[in-house]
Short mmCIF file of C-alpha atoms in Angstrom, two decimals:
data_model
loop_
_atom_site.label_atom_id
_atom_site.label_comp_id
_atom_site.label_asym_id
_atom_site.label_seq_id
_atom_site.Cartn_x
_atom_site.Cartn_y
_atom_site.Cartn_z
CA MET A 1 -9.94 13.99 7.54
CA SER A 2 -11.75 16.78 9.84
CA ALA A 3 -9.69 17.89 12.81
CA ASP A 4 -12.31 16.35 14.97
CA THR A 5 -12.11 13.05 13.29
CA ALA A 6 -8.33 13.04 13.62
CA GLN A 7 -8.58 13.47 17.32
CA ARG A 8 -11.33 10.79 17.68
CA PRO A 9 -10.55 7.62 15.64
CA VAL A 10 -11.87 4.06 15.46
CA LEU A 11 -8.94 2.22 17.41
CA VAL A 12 -8.38 -1.32 16.06
CA VAL A 13 -6.88 -3.11 19.04
CA ASP A 14 -4.23 -5.70 17.77
CA PHE A 15 -3.95 -9.25 19.48
CA GLY A 16 -1.31 -10.10 16.89
CA ALA A 17 -3.71 -10.88 14.07
CA GLN A 18 -2.17 -10.83 10.38
CA TYR A 19 -5.29 -8.81 9.53
CA ALA A 20 -5.23 -6.14 11.78
CA GLN A 21 -3.97 -3.57 9.19
CA LEU A 22 -6.62 -5.03 6.98
CA ILE A 23 -9.36 -4.26 9.55
CA ALA A 24 -8.05 -0.57 9.75
CA ARG A 25 -8.09 -0.16 6.07
CA ARG A 26 -11.66 -1.57 5.71
CA VAL A 27 -12.79 1.04 8.34
CA ARG A 28 -11.29 3.76 6.19
CA GLU A 29 -13.11 2.35 3.05
CA ALA A 30 -16.03 3.01 5.15
CA GLY A 31 -15.26 6.54 5.12
CA VAL A 32 -14.29 6.72 8.91
CA TYR A 33 -10.64 7.19 10.24
CA SER A 34 -8.91 4.46 12.25
CA GLU A 35 -5.56 3.64 13.94
CA ILE A 36 -4.15 0.63 15.21
CA VAL A 37 -3.11 0.18 18.90
CA PRO A 38 -1.60 -2.99 20.86
CA HIS A 39 -3.63 -5.25 23.03
CA SER A 40 -1.34 -3.89 26.05
CA VAL A 41 -2.84 -0.44 25.83
CA SER A 42 -4.53 0.41 29.03
CA ALA A 43 -7.86 1.84 29.81
CA ALA A 44 -6.54 5.29 30.70
CA GLU A 45 -4.52 5.43 27.35
CA ILE A 46 -7.71 4.51 25.36
CA SER A 47 -9.59 7.07 27.14
CA GLU A 48 -6.73 9.78 26.38
CA LYS A 49 -7.33 9.10 22.62
CA ASN A 50 -11.00 9.50 23.01
CA PRO A 51 -11.99 7.09 20.40
CA VAL A 52 -15.50 7.06 18.60
CA ALA A 53 -15.33 3.12 18.79
CA LEU A 54 -13.23 0.14 19.28
CA ILE A 55 -12.59 -3.21 17.12
CA LEU A 56 -10.82 -6.02 18.89
CA SER A 57 -8.75 -7.92 16.10
CA GLY A 58 -8.52 -11.42 15.84
CA GLY A 59 -4.99 -13.27 16.89
CA PRO A 60 -3.48 -16.82 16.71
CA SER A 61 -3.42 -17.60 20.15
CA SER A 62 -6.12 -19.62 22.40
CA VAL A 63 -7.56 -17.46 25.13
CA TYR A 64 -6.70 -20.46 27.38
CA GLU A 65 -2.93 -20.35 26.69
CA GLU A 66 -0.60 -19.32 29.16
CA GLY A 67 0.57 -15.67 28.39
CA ALA A 68 -2.34 -15.40 25.82
CA PRO A 69 -2.66 -11.68 24.87
CA ALA A 70 -5.15 -10.08 27.40
CA LEU A 71 -6.97 -6.68 27.40
CA ASP A 72 -7.58 -4.29 30.34
CA SER A 73 -10.93 -5.01 31.25
CA ALA A 74 -11.54 -1.60 32.44
CA ILE A 75 -11.89 -0.48 28.69
CA PHE A 76 -15.24 -2.15 28.62
CA ASP A 77 -16.23 0.31 31.27
CA LEU A 78 -15.44 3.50 29.06
CA GLY A 79 -19.02 3.29 27.31
CA VAL A 80 -17.17 3.08 23.79
CA PRO A 81 -19.10 1.11 21.03
CA THR A 82 -17.21 -1.87 20.69
CA LEU A 83 -17.09 -4.84 18.11
CA GLY A 84 -15.09 -8.03 18.84
CA ILE A 85 -13.78 -10.20 16.07
CA CYS A 86 -12.59 -13.75 16.28
CA TYR A 87 -10.05 -13.90 19.23
CA GLY A 88 -11.38 -10.40 20.04
CA PHE A 89 -14.78 -11.83 20.24
CA GLN A 90 -13.64 -14.38 22.60
CA VAL A 91 -11.89 -11.93 24.87
CA MET A 92 -15.00 -9.81 25.06
CA ALA A 93 -17.32 -12.74 25.88
CA ARG A 94 -14.97 -13.75 28.91
CA ALA A 95 -14.48 -10.37 29.97
CA LEU A 96 -18.26 -9.64 30.06
CA GLY A 97 -19.20 -12.86 31.98
CA GLY A 98 -19.92 -15.10 28.95
CA GLU A 99 -18.15 -18.58 28.50
CA VAL A 100 -15.54 -19.57 25.97
CA ALA A 101 -14.99 -23.38 25.56
CA ASN A 102 -12.23 -25.13 24.42
CA THR A 103 -14.23 -28.02 22.70
CA GLY A 104 -11.62 -29.35 20.14
CA LEU A 105 -13.99 -28.37 17.37
CA ARG A 106 -12.33 -26.23 14.75
CA GLU A 107 -13.60 -24.20 11.97
CA TYR A 108 -11.17 -23.02 9.33
CA GLY A 109 -12.14 -21.12 5.85
CA ALA A 110 -15.55 -21.05 4.28
CA THR A 111 -18.60 -21.79 6.66
CA ASP A 112 -22.19 -21.29 6.56
CA ALA A 113 -23.44 -18.83 9.22
CA VAL A 114 -27.21 -18.96 9.96
CA ILE A 115 -28.52 -15.49 11.13
CA ALA A 116 -30.83 -15.46 13.91
CA GLU A 117 -34.17 -13.72 13.54
CA ASP A 118 -33.80 -10.34 12.06
CA GLY A 119 -29.96 -10.27 12.58
CA GLY A 120 -30.26 -7.12 14.86
CA VAL A 121 -28.32 -4.08 14.15
CA LEU A 122 -25.15 -5.89 13.13
CA LEU A 123 -26.56 -8.53 10.66
CA GLY A 124 -29.90 -6.78 9.92
CA GLY A 125 -30.74 -6.97 6.07
CA GLN A 126 -28.57 -9.77 5.19
CA PRO A 127 -29.27 -13.21 3.90
CA SER A 128 -30.38 -15.57 6.64
CA THR A 129 -27.49 -18.03 5.55
CA GLN A 130 -24.14 -16.46 4.46
CA ASN A 131 -20.66 -17.68 3.81
CA VAL A 132 -18.31 -16.50 6.26
CA TRP A 133 -14.44 -17.12 6.71
CA MET A 134 -13.67 -18.87 9.97
CA SER A 135 -10.24 -19.45 11.69
CA HIS A 136 -10.68 -20.65 15.35
CA GLY A 137 -10.44 -23.42 17.78
CA ASP A 138 -11.92 -22.23 20.79
CA GLN A 139 -15.66 -20.84 20.74
CA VAL A 140 -18.23 -18.78 22.59
CA SER A 141 -20.38 -21.42 24.15
CA ARG A 142 -22.62 -18.78 26.13
CA ALA A 143 -23.03 -15.30 25.50
CA PRO A 144 -22.84 -12.65 28.21
CA GLU A 145 -25.97 -11.88 30.09
CA GLY A 146 -28.15 -9.20 28.26
CA PHE A 147 -26.53 -9.99 24.86
CA ASP A 148 -28.54 -11.64 21.81
CA VAL A 149 -27.37 -14.58 19.80
CA LEU A 150 -27.18 -12.95 16.30
CA ALA A 151 -25.94 -15.90 14.38
CA SER A 152 -24.63 -19.73 14.71
CA THR A 153 -23.13 -22.18 12.49
CA THR A 154 -22.99 -26.16 12.92
CA ASP A 155 -20.27 -26.32 15.12
CA THR A 156 -20.37 -23.00 16.82
CA PRO A 157 -23.79 -22.00 18.73
CA VAL A 158 -22.83 -18.45 19.35
CA ALA A 159 -21.22 -17.33 16.27
CA ALA A 160 -22.19 -13.55 16.65
CA PHE A 161 -23.85 -11.63 19.53
CA GLY A 162 -24.77 -8.18 20.38
CA SER A 163 -26.22 -5.70 22.90
CA ASP A 164 -27.85 -2.73 21.48
CA GLU A 165 -28.17 -1.24 25.06
CA LYS A 166 -24.21 -1.23 25.75
CA CYS A 167 -23.38 -0.90 21.73
CA PHE A 168 -21.13 -3.94 22.16
CA TYR A 169 -21.01 -6.65 19.41
CA GLY A 170 -18.92 -9.57 18.14
CA VAL A 171 -18.55 -12.03 15.43
CA GLN A 172 -16.52 -15.34 15.57
CA TRP A 173 -15.60 -14.97 11.69
CA HIS A 174 -13.39 -12.44 9.85
CA PRO A 175 -15.51 -9.75 8.24
CA GLU A 176 -12.56 -7.87 7.10
CA VAL A 177 -11.64 -10.39 4.43
CA LYS A 178 -13.41 -10.57 1.00
CA HIS A 179 -13.96 -14.36 1.75
CA SER A 180 -16.79 -13.20 4.07
CA ASP A 181 -19.67 -12.51 1.75
CA HIS A 182 -21.06 -9.65 3.40
CA GLY A 183 -18.09 -8.75 5.70
CA GLN A 184 -17.85 -5.28 4.77
CA GLU A 185 -21.51 -4.60 5.43
CA VAL A 186 -21.14 -6.13 8.87
CA LEU A 187 -18.19 -3.55 9.63
CA GLU A 188 -20.31 -0.74 8.15
CA ASN A 189 -23.45 -1.63 10.14
CA PHE A 190 -21.52 -1.49 13.07
CA LEU A 191 -19.69 2.01 12.33
CA HIS A 192 -22.86 3.50 10.91
CA LYS A 193 -25.65 2.29 12.42
CA ALA A 194 -24.47 1.01 15.84
CA ALA A 195 -21.91 3.54 16.57
CA GLY A 196 -23.66 6.30 14.40
CA LEU A 197 -20.64 7.35 12.62
CA ALA A 198 -20.65 9.49 9.53
CA SER A 199 -18.83 8.43 6.49
CA ASP A 200 -16.87 11.86 6.05
CA TRP A 201 -13.10 10.68 6.00
CA ASN A 202 -11.76 11.32 2.51
CA SER A 203 -8.72 12.38 0.66
CA GLY A 204 -9.68 15.78 0.23
CA ASN A 205 -10.04 16.31 3.93
CA VAL A 206 -6.64 14.88 4.47
CA ILE A 207 -5.32 17.29 1.83
CA ASP A 208 -6.58 20.35 3.64
CA GLU A 209 -5.65 19.24 7.05
CA GLN A 210 -1.97 18.27 6.07
CA VAL A 211 -1.47 21.60 4.12
CA ALA A 212 -2.57 23.43 7.47
CA ARG A 213 -0.14 21.45 9.37
CA ILE A 214 2.70 21.70 7.05
CA ARG A 215 2.34 25.32 7.03
CA GLU A 216 2.33 25.61 10.56
CA GLN A 217 5.33 23.37 11.25
CA VAL A 218 7.55 24.92 8.60
CA GLY A 219 6.80 28.77 8.93
CA SER A 220 9.31 30.40 6.54
CA ALA A 221 11.96 27.78 6.51
CA ARG A 222 13.13 25.85 3.66
CA VAL A 223 12.68 22.19 3.10
CA ILE A 224 14.13 19.38 0.85
CA SER A 225 12.75 16.20 -0.19
CA ALA A 226 14.43 12.93 -1.52
CA LEU A 227 12.19 12.28 -4.60
CA SER A 228 12.60 8.68 -6.06
CA GLY A 229 9.91 8.63 -8.58
CA GLY A 230 7.60 6.16 -6.61
CA VAL A 231 4.44 6.65 -5.38
CA ASP A 232 5.08 7.63 -1.74
CA SER A 233 7.84 10.09 -2.12
CA ALA A 234 5.96 11.65 -5.29
CA VAL A 235 2.78 12.19 -3.29
CA SER A 236 4.40 13.59 -0.18
CA THR A 237 6.69 15.80 -2.08
CA ALA A 238 3.53 17.14 -4.00
CA LEU A 239 1.56 17.64 -0.74
CA VAL A 240 4.30 19.71 0.84
CA HIS A 241 4.88 21.62 -2.28
CA LYS A 242 1.19 22.48 -2.46
CA ALA A 243 1.65 23.89 1.30
CA ILE A 244 4.82 25.69 0.89
CA GLY A 245 5.56 26.31 -2.84
CA ASP A 246 9.03 27.33 -3.80
CA GLN A 247 10.20 26.74 -0.16
CA LEU A 248 10.65 23.26 -1.12
CA THR A 249 13.45 21.65 -3.32
CA ALA A 250 13.28 18.22 -4.46
CA VAL A 251 16.20 16.05 -5.08
CA PHE A 252 16.15 13.17 -7.51
CA VAL A 253 19.31 10.90 -7.53
CA ASP A 254 19.55 8.87 -10.82
CA HIS A 255 21.62 5.83 -9.70
CA GLY A 256 21.45 4.21 -12.98
CA LEU A 257 19.26 1.45 -11.69
CA LEU A 258 15.99 3.11 -12.88
CA ARG A 259 13.54 1.41 -15.24
CA LYS A 260 13.00 2.52 -18.75
CA GLY A 261 11.57 6.27 -19.16
CA GLU A 262 11.55 6.91 -15.27
CA ARG A 263 14.00 9.75 -15.25
CA GLU A 264 12.19 11.57 -18.16
CA GLN A 265 8.93 10.79 -16.23
CA VAL A 266 10.06 12.54 -13.19
CA GLU A 267 12.00 15.30 -14.92
CA ASN A 268 9.10 16.29 -17.43
CA ASP A 269 5.77 15.01 -16.35
CA TYR A 270 5.86 15.15 -12.57
CA VAL A 271 7.57 18.63 -12.53
CA ALA A 272 5.00 19.75 -15.04
CA SER A 273 2.15 18.72 -12.98
CA THR A 274 3.56 20.03 -9.58
CA GLY A 275 5.71 22.99 -10.66
CA VAL A 276 8.09 21.76 -7.79
CA ARG A 277 11.92 22.87 -7.95
CA LEU A 278 13.84 19.66 -8.94
CA ILE A 279 17.51 18.93 -8.91
CA THR A 280 18.72 15.84 -10.72
CA VAL A 281 22.01 14.26 -9.43
CA ASP A 282 23.38 12.05 -12.35
CA ALA A 283 25.11 9.28 -10.32
CA ALA A 284 25.06 6.17 -12.55
CA ASP A 285 28.73 5.91 -13.32
CA THR A 286 29.56 6.11 -9.62
CA PHE A 287 27.08 3.48 -8.63
CA LEU A 288 28.06 1.04 -11.27
CA GLY A 289 31.70 1.62 -10.39
CA HIS A 290 31.08 0.52 -6.75
CA LEU A 291 28.85 -2.39 -7.87
CA GLU A 292 31.52 -3.79 -10.26
CA GLY A 293 32.22 -7.40 -9.41
CA VAL A 294 29.83 -7.78 -6.76
CA SER A 295 27.12 -10.50 -6.67
CA ASP A 296 25.93 -10.84 -3.29
CA PRO A 297 22.45 -9.29 -2.79
CA GLU A 298 22.90 -7.93 0.67
CA GLN A 299 26.25 -6.34 -0.43
CA LYS A 300 24.71 -4.76 -3.38
CA ARG A 301 21.79 -3.22 -1.28
CA LYS A 302 24.52 -1.89 1.23
CA ILE A 303 26.60 -0.25 -1.58
CA ILE A 304 23.44 1.42 -3.30
CA GLY A 305 22.32 2.67 0.22
CA ARG A 306 25.69 4.15 1.00
CA GLU A 307 26.16 5.60 -2.58
CA PHE A 308 22.64 7.06 -2.34
CA ILE A 309 23.57 8.75 0.92
CA ARG A 310 26.63 10.17 -0.39
CA ALA A 311 24.94 11.66 -3.33
CA PHE A 312 22.20 13.17 -1.45
CA GLU A 313 24.56 14.58 1.22
CA LYS A 314 26.64 16.28 -1.37
CA VAL A 315 23.55 18.01 -2.96
CA GLN A 316 22.28 18.58 0.57
CA LEU A 317 25.59 20.54 1.58
CA ASP A 318 25.01 22.83 -1.62
CA LEU A 319 21.46 23.55 -0.73
CA VAL A 320 22.30 24.41 2.90
CA ALA A 321 24.91 26.73 1.90
CA GLU A 322 22.72 28.47 -0.77
CA ALA A 323 19.81 28.66 1.80
CA LYS A 324 22.13 30.41 4.45
CA ALA A 325 23.13 32.99 1.94
CA GLU A 326 19.55 33.63 1.20
CA GLY A 327 18.78 33.88 5.08
CA GLU A 328 16.37 31.17 5.30
CA PRO A 329 17.97 27.93 6.70
CA ILE A 330 16.95 24.44 5.71
CA LYS A 331 15.36 22.76 8.61
CA PHE A 332 13.05 20.14 7.26
CA LEU A 333 13.20 16.87 5.37
CA VAL A 334 10.36 15.17 3.42
CA GLN A 335 9.96 11.69 4.09
CA GLY A 336 7.31 9.37 2.42
CA THR A 337 6.63 7.08 5.49
CA LEU A 338 3.14 5.28 5.41
CA TYR A 339 1.19 3.77 8.11
CA PRO A 340 2.20 0.21 7.23
CA ASP A 341 5.82 1.42 7.73
CA VAL A 342 4.94 2.81 11.17
CA VAL A 343 3.23 -0.37 12.29
CA GLU A 344 5.66 -2.84 10.99
CA SER A 345 8.68 -0.80 12.85
CA GLY A 346 6.85 -1.12 16.07
CA GLY A 347 5.26 2.51 15.98
CA GLY A 348 1.91 1.40 15.71
CA THR A 349 1.31 -1.85 17.43
CA GLY A 350 3.91 -2.17 20.17
CA THR A 351 4.81 -5.63 18.74
CA ALA A 352 8.14 -6.81 17.54
CA ASN A 353 9.82 -5.04 14.56
CA ILE A 354 9.21 -6.73 11.17
CA LYS A 355 11.52 -4.27 9.54
CA SER A 356 13.71 -1.30 10.40
CA HIS A 357 12.03 1.90 10.18
CA HIS A 358 11.20 3.19 6.82
CA ASN A 359 13.47 5.60 5.58
CA VAL A 360 13.35 7.25 2.05
CA GLY A 361 16.23 6.01 -0.04
CA GLY A 362 18.03 4.81 3.04
CA LEU A 363 18.76 8.33 4.42
CA PRO A 364 21.04 8.53 7.58
CA GLU A 365 19.29 9.11 10.75
CA ASP A 366 21.96 11.82 11.86
CA LEU A 367 20.87 14.41 9.07
CA ASP A 368 20.44 17.63 11.00
CA PHE A 369 16.63 18.10 10.00
CA GLU A 370 13.38 17.66 11.39
CA LEU A 371 11.00 15.46 9.42
CA ILE A 372 7.85 16.26 7.60
CA GLU A 373 5.93 12.99 7.23
CA PRO A 374 2.43 13.86 5.76
CA LEU A 375 1.56 10.21 4.89
CA ARG A 376 2.46 8.30 8.00
CA THR A 377 -1.17 7.80 8.86
CA LEU A 378 -2.21 6.58 5.40
CA PHE A 379 -2.17 3.26 3.52
CA LYS A 380 -1.08 2.93 -0.17
CA ASP A 381 -4.40 3.02 -1.68
CA GLU A 382 -5.22 6.12 0.06
CA VAL A 383 -1.95 7.83 -0.91
CA ARG A 384 -2.85 6.92 -4.66
CA ALA A 385 -6.05 8.78 -4.14
CA ILE A 386 -4.45 11.74 -2.63
CA GLY A 387 -1.97 11.71 -5.61
CA ARG A 388 -4.99 11.72 -7.98
CA GLU A 389 -6.51 14.59 -6.01
CA LEU A 390 -3.51 16.57 -6.27
CA GLY A 391 -3.47 15.94 -10.17
CA LEU A 392 -0.31 13.68 -10.28
CA PRO A 393 0.13 11.69 -13.59
CA GLU A 394 -1.44 8.39 -13.56
CA ALA A 395 1.68 6.95 -14.68
CA ILE A 396 3.27 7.86 -11.33
CA VAL A 397 0.21 7.52 -9.03
CA GLY A 398 -0.74 4.09 -10.39
CA ARG A 399 2.81 2.73 -10.40
CA GLN A 400 3.57 -0.62 -8.84
CA PRO A 401 5.92 -0.53 -5.77
CA PHE A 402 9.38 -0.32 -6.93
CA PRO A 403 12.46 -1.18 -4.53
CA GLY A 404 14.77 1.55 -3.44
CA PRO A 405 17.69 -0.38 -4.90
CA GLY A 406 16.07 -0.37 -8.05
CA LEU A 407 17.03 -2.80 -10.81
CA GLY A 408 20.29 -3.70 -8.95
CA ILE A 409 18.25 -6.23 -7.01
CA ARG A 410 16.44 -7.55 -9.95
CA ILE A 411 19.65 -8.71 -11.76
CA VAL A 412 20.84 -12.18 -10.01
CA GLY A 413 24.53 -11.74 -10.20
CA GLU A 414 26.79 -8.82 -10.99
CA VAL A 415 25.19 -5.38 -12.00
CA THR A 416 26.55 -4.00 -15.46
CA ALA A 417 25.53 -1.43 -17.78
CA ASP A 418 24.91 -4.11 -20.35
CA ARG A 419 22.85 -6.34 -18.06
CA LEU A 420 21.01 -3.32 -16.84
CA GLU A 421 20.07 -2.41 -20.56
CA ILE A 422 18.67 -5.98 -21.01
CA LEU A 423 16.57 -5.80 -18.10
CA ARG A 424 15.13 -2.50 -18.79
CA GLU A 425 13.78 -3.86 -22.23
CA ALA A 426 12.23 -6.73 -20.64
CA ASP A 427 10.79 -4.96 -17.97
CA ALA A 428 9.39 -2.29 -20.27
CA ILE A 429 7.90 -5.04 -22.63
CA ALA A 430 6.11 -6.82 -19.61
CA ARG A 431 4.74 -3.59 -18.20
CA GLU A 432 3.51 -2.38 -21.72
CA GLU A 433 1.49 -5.72 -22.33
CA LEU A 434 0.01 -5.73 -18.80
CA THR A 435 -1.22 -2.31 -19.20
CA LYS A 436 -2.52 -3.14 -22.69
CA ALA A 437 -4.50 -6.02 -21.24
CA GLY A 438 -6.04 -3.82 -18.44
CA LEU A 439 -4.27 -5.84 -15.69
CA ASP A 440 -2.62 -3.22 -13.86
CA SER A 441 -5.24 -2.99 -11.22
CA GLU A 442 -5.29 -6.61 -10.74
CA ILE A 443 -1.76 -6.98 -9.59
CA TRP A 444 0.14 -5.60 -6.66
CA GLN A 445 3.50 -5.77 -8.46
CA CYS A 446 5.48 -7.61 -11.20
CA PRO A 447 9.03 -7.80 -10.70
CA VAL A 448 10.89 -8.94 -13.70
CA VAL A 449 14.04 -10.53 -12.94
CA LEU A 450 17.33 -11.17 -15.00
CA LEU A 451 19.13 -14.48 -13.98
CA ALA A 452 22.58 -12.93 -15.08
CA ASP A 453 24.51 -15.95 -13.70
CA VAL A 454 22.43 -18.62 -15.31
CA ARG A 455 22.53 -19.56 -18.95
CA SER A 456 20.23 -21.91 -20.95
CA VAL A 457 20.25 -23.75 -24.31
CA GLY A 458 17.95 -22.18 -27.00
CA VAL A 459 17.29 -22.29 -30.57
CA GLN A 460 16.75 -18.74 -32.42
CA GLY A 461 17.05 -18.06 -36.12
CA ASP A 462 17.86 -22.06 -36.85
CA GLY A 463 20.87 -21.68 -34.46
CA ARG A 464 21.86 -22.74 -31.22
CA THR A 465 21.95 -19.87 -28.27
CA TYR A 466 23.18 -19.79 -24.74
CA GLY A 467 21.10 -17.01 -23.43
CA HIS A 468 19.86 -15.67 -20.21
CA PRO A 469 16.21 -16.63 -18.51
CA ILE A 470 14.02 -13.80 -17.78
CA VAL A 471 11.75 -14.40 -14.80
CA LEU A 472 8.29 -12.87 -14.35
CA ARG A 473 6.93 -12.26 -10.74
CA PRO A 474 3.13 -11.05 -10.80
CA VAL A 475 1.76 -11.07 -7.32
CA SER A 476 -1.54 -10.00 -5.74
CA SER A 477 -1.48 -8.58 -2.35
CA GLU A 478 -3.39 -6.37 0.19
CA ASP A 479 -0.12 -4.83 1.89
CA ALA A 480 2.80 -6.81 0.66
CA MET A 481 3.05 -8.73 4.11
CA THR A 482 1.54 -11.75 2.40
CA ALA A 483 1.00 -12.22 -1.32
CA ASP A 484 0.01 -14.86 -3.91
CA TRP A 485 1.20 -15.11 -7.33
CA THR A 486 -1.28 -13.52 -10.02
CA ARG A 487 -3.05 -15.90 -12.43
CA LEU A 488 -2.50 -13.97 -15.55
CA PRO A 489 -4.22 -14.99 -18.78
CA TYR A 490 -2.07 -17.28 -20.98
CA ASP A 491 -2.46 -15.14 -24.00
CA VAL A 492 -1.12 -12.19 -22.15
CA LEU A 493 2.05 -14.48 -20.98
CA SER A 494 2.48 -15.69 -24.40
CA LYS A 495 2.80 -12.05 -25.83
CA ILE A 496 5.30 -11.04 -23.13
CA SER A 497 7.21 -14.09 -23.82
CA ASN A 498 7.46 -13.91 -27.41
CA ARG A 499 8.21 -10.11 -27.51
CA ILE A 500 10.92 -10.56 -24.94
CA THR A 501 12.66 -13.68 -26.52
CA ASN A 502 12.29 -11.80 -30.05
CA GLY A 503 13.19 -8.71 -29.30
CA VAL A 504 15.52 -8.61 -26.29
CA ARG A 505 19.15 -9.69 -27.04
CA ASP A 506 20.65 -12.60 -24.93
CA VAL A 507 17.35 -13.59 -23.67
CA ASN A 508 16.07 -16.93 -24.93
CA ARG A 509 13.79 -18.14 -21.98
CA VAL A 510 10.88 -16.61 -19.94
CA VAL A 511 9.66 -18.50 -17.05
CA LEU A 512 6.95 -17.61 -14.27
CA ASP A 513 7.42 -17.57 -10.56
CA VAL A 514 4.32 -19.27 -9.00
CA THR A 515 5.30 -18.88 -5.58
CA SER A 516 3.37 -17.24 -2.71
CA LYS A 517 4.56 -15.08 0.02
CA PRO A 518 5.56 -16.94 2.41
CA PRO A 519 7.65 -18.91 1.65
CA GLY A 520 9.15 -16.92 -1.06
CA THR A 521 9.58 -13.04 -0.93
CA ILE A 522 8.10 -10.71 -3.60
CA GLU A 523 11.66 -9.60 -4.67
CA TRP A 524 14.28 -12.28 -5.55
CA GLU A 525 17.25 -10.44 -3.68
#
C-alpha cells in the first residue's frame, strides 16, 4: 500500500448489506485499497477522506420504506467516480432524477441479464447474455437523464446504467458474489477502465508501509505481544518484529487447551522463522484446576479469559520491571485486530455492534499500554499473504481459525485432562486426513467436537461399548459471518471416521454436522 493509496481509498458505502465486507474484499482483490463507511456519512466527511472512487452497497430495505437508509445527495456533486449496487443503484437513480418503481415484481437468485449493444465501459467485452445474482423487490424503471441503459432482464428494464461523462454507473445485481458469472469483471471494469485506477495495492506495499509506521510510533521503547499461535497474532507479531527487532518480546500462554503439536510449533518453527524473543508461560494445571466441575460454556469462556489475563499480567509485570532496570520502558502492546473486527464492533460502519471489540486473548482494556494494530485495515486472506511474504511457516499461515478458549469450548461438558487428550487425538486425525486429501483450501474451518456428556452404544472387538461421539463440523465461509457446511468427499469422511473410532480410546461414533450459519454457529459452545 503506497502512502498515496492509503490516503485515497475506494470507499464502500454500507447500506446495511450482508455483502459490504465482501465488496471491499473484491476491490482489494483487484489491487485497489478499500475501506467501508456508513450510509450516514456526509459529503464533507467523504471529501475529507479524498477517495478515488465510491461503491454504494446493496441493502435489505426498500427505498420507499419509512426510515430507509439514505445518502447525502451532495456526495454526487463531489465528482468522485461512483458505482451503485442493488439498493445503492436505486438510491443513485432517485438522487440523480431517475425513477424507482415498487412494481411488486421480485427477482431473487440466478437471473439472465441481457447486455445492451456493446455494454459500454462497465459491461464491455462480456457475453451478451449472462447469469447474474439478483435480490430485489423495487426496480429502476427509468434511468436518470444522460445515462445509457446497459442491461435488462425479463422483469427489470433497467438492470444497469452508466454515464461515461459523469463516471457514474450502477447494476441491479450483485457483482461481488461468485454466483454472478462476470461479477469481478464488472468491478474491475469500473475500477480500472472507468475510474482509471492502477492495480498497485499488494502485501509487499503493506509490509513496507507498516514497518515505517511502527518504527515511527515506537521509537526506542519496548513492546510486548500476546502470541496465541493463530494467524492474526503470529503475523502481527512477525511484522512488528521486522520493524523493531529485539525491542519486542512475545508472550505465549500455554493454557493446556491447545491442539496437538501447537506449542512445539510456536516454540520451534515460529521462533526459528522470525527470531523473535519468546517467553512461554506454562499454565495448564492452573487453567484445568479452575475449570474442574464446570460444564456451562459461558462460564468456561469467562474462566479461561480471566486466567489468561492473570497469566499475562504476571509476566507483564516481570517484563516491565526488567525494562525499567534497562532504562527503556514497555509502552506498547501488539494486538492482532483485523478489519472485520473493526467493522463488526461498529468502528467501520457506524452500525450496531455485532460483537464486542476484538481483543487478543481477552486482554483487559486497562493495561497501561498504547496499542500497535498493524493488521486493522486487512482481511484474513490478506493477512495470510503478508505472513507468507514475511516467511512464516505454512503450518501457521495457512492455519484454520481457532477460538481463543481453545479446545475448552470444543468439549461439551466438563473439561478434564483426559477428555482433552481424547479430543486432541481425534482433532489431529481429522486435520491430517483433510490435509492429505488437499482440502485445506476448500474449508474455512473444521471444528472437531467431543460430546463428553453424551454416551452411545457401540460394538468394538466383538464387545459392547459405551463411548463418546465425536462431531465433525467442516464449514465454508468468506468471513465467518455466514457459513455453510462443506460437502467433503465420502471417502475422506470414511477415513477420518475409521481412524478415530479405531485409534482414539473411548470414542465409538463419528457424526457430521450439516447445519449452516445461521441458524447454527460455527463452534458448538
